[in-house]
Coordinates of C-alpha atoms in Angstrom, one line a residue:
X16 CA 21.1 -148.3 -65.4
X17 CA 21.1 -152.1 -65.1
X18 CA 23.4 -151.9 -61.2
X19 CA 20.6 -149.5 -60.2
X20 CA 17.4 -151.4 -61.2
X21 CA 19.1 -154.4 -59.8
X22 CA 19.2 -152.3 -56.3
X23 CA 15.5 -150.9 -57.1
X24 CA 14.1 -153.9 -55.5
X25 CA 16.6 -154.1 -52.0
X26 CA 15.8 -150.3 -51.6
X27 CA 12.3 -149.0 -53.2
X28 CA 11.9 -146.0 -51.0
X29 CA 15.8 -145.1 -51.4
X30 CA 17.3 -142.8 -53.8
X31 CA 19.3 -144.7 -56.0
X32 CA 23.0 -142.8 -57.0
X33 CA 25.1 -144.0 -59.6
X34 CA 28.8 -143.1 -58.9
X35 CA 30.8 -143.3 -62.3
X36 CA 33.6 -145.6 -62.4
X37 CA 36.3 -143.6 -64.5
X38 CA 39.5 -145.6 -65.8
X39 CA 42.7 -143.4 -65.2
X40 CA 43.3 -143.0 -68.7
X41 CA 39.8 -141.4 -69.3
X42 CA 40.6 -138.1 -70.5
X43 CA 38.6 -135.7 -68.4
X44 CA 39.2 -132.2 -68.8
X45 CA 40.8 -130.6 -65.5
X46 CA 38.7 -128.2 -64.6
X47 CA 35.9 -131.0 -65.3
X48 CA 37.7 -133.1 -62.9
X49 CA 38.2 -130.1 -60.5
X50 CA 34.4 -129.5 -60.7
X51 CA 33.5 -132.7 -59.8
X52 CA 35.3 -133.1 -57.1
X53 CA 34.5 -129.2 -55.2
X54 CA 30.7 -130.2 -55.7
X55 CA 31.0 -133.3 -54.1
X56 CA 33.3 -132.0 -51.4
X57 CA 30.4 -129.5 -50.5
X58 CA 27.1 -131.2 -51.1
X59 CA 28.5 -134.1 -48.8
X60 CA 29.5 -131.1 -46.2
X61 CA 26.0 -129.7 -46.8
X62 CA 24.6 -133.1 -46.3
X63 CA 26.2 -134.4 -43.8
X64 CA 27.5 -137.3 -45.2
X65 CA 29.7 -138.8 -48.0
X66 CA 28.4 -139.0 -51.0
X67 CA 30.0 -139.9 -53.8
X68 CA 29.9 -138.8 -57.6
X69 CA 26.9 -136.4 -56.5
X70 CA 27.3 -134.9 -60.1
X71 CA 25.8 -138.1 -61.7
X72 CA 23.0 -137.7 -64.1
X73 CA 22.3 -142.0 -63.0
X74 CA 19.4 -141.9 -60.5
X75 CA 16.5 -143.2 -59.2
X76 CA 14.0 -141.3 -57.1
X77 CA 11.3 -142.4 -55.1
X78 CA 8.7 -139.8 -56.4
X79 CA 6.8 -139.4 -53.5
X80 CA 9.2 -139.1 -50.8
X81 CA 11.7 -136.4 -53.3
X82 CA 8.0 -134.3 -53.9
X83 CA 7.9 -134.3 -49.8
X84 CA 11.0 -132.8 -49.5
X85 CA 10.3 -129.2 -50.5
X86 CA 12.9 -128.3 -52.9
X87 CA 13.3 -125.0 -54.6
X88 CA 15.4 -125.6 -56.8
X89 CA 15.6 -126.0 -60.4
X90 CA 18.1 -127.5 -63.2
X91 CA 21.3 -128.7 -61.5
X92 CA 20.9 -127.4 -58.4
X93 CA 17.9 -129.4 -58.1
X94 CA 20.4 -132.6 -57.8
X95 CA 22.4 -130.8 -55.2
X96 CA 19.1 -130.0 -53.3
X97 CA 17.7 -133.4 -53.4
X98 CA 20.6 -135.1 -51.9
X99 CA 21.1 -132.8 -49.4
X100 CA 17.2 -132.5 -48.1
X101 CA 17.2 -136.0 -48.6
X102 CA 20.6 -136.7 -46.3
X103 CA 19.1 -134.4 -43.9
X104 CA 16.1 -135.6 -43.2
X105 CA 17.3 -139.3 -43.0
X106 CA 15.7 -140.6 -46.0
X107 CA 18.2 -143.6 -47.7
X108 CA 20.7 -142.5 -50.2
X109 CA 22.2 -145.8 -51.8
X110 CA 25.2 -145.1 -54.1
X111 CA 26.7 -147.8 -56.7
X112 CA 28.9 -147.9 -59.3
X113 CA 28.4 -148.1 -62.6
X114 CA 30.2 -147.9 -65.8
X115 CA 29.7 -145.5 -68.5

């Protein structure tokens, strides 16, 4: 959380993204891996824009502007939904990575 507080104060109205840095030896499970990397593929089709790691639990919203957006929905999907709506409607999506 440090990298994105850090970026908190260049971007306060952005959403803040952290993308996991993963070593190659990290053992993460195929289908984990596989997971990732179809939601990713689609939210940043959906969204219109690259955006990496979208599966990260490591974010920062601005309240205000992610209560704007409308979303409907809940749990995971609600992730999905923000960055999407967000990407769509041209509010900032800043990723960085972080370690974990």
């Amino acid at each position: 959380m440090p990298v994105l507080l850090a970026e908190l104060e260049r971007h306060p109205d952005a959403i803040l993204l952290g993308s996991r840095r993963r070593a190659p030896e990290d053992e993460v499970a195929g289908r984990n891996r596989f997971g990732n990397a179809f939601a990713d593929w689609w939210v940043a089709l959906a969204a219109g824009r690259e955006l990496p790691d979208t599966q990260s639990g490591f974010r920062i919203y601005p309240i205000a502007a992610v209560l704007d957006l409308g979303t409907q929905a809940d749990r995971y999907a609600f992730e999905s939904e923000v960055l999407i709506l967000a990407s769509l409607r041209g509010l900032e999506v800043v990723s960085r990575k972080v370690d974990v």
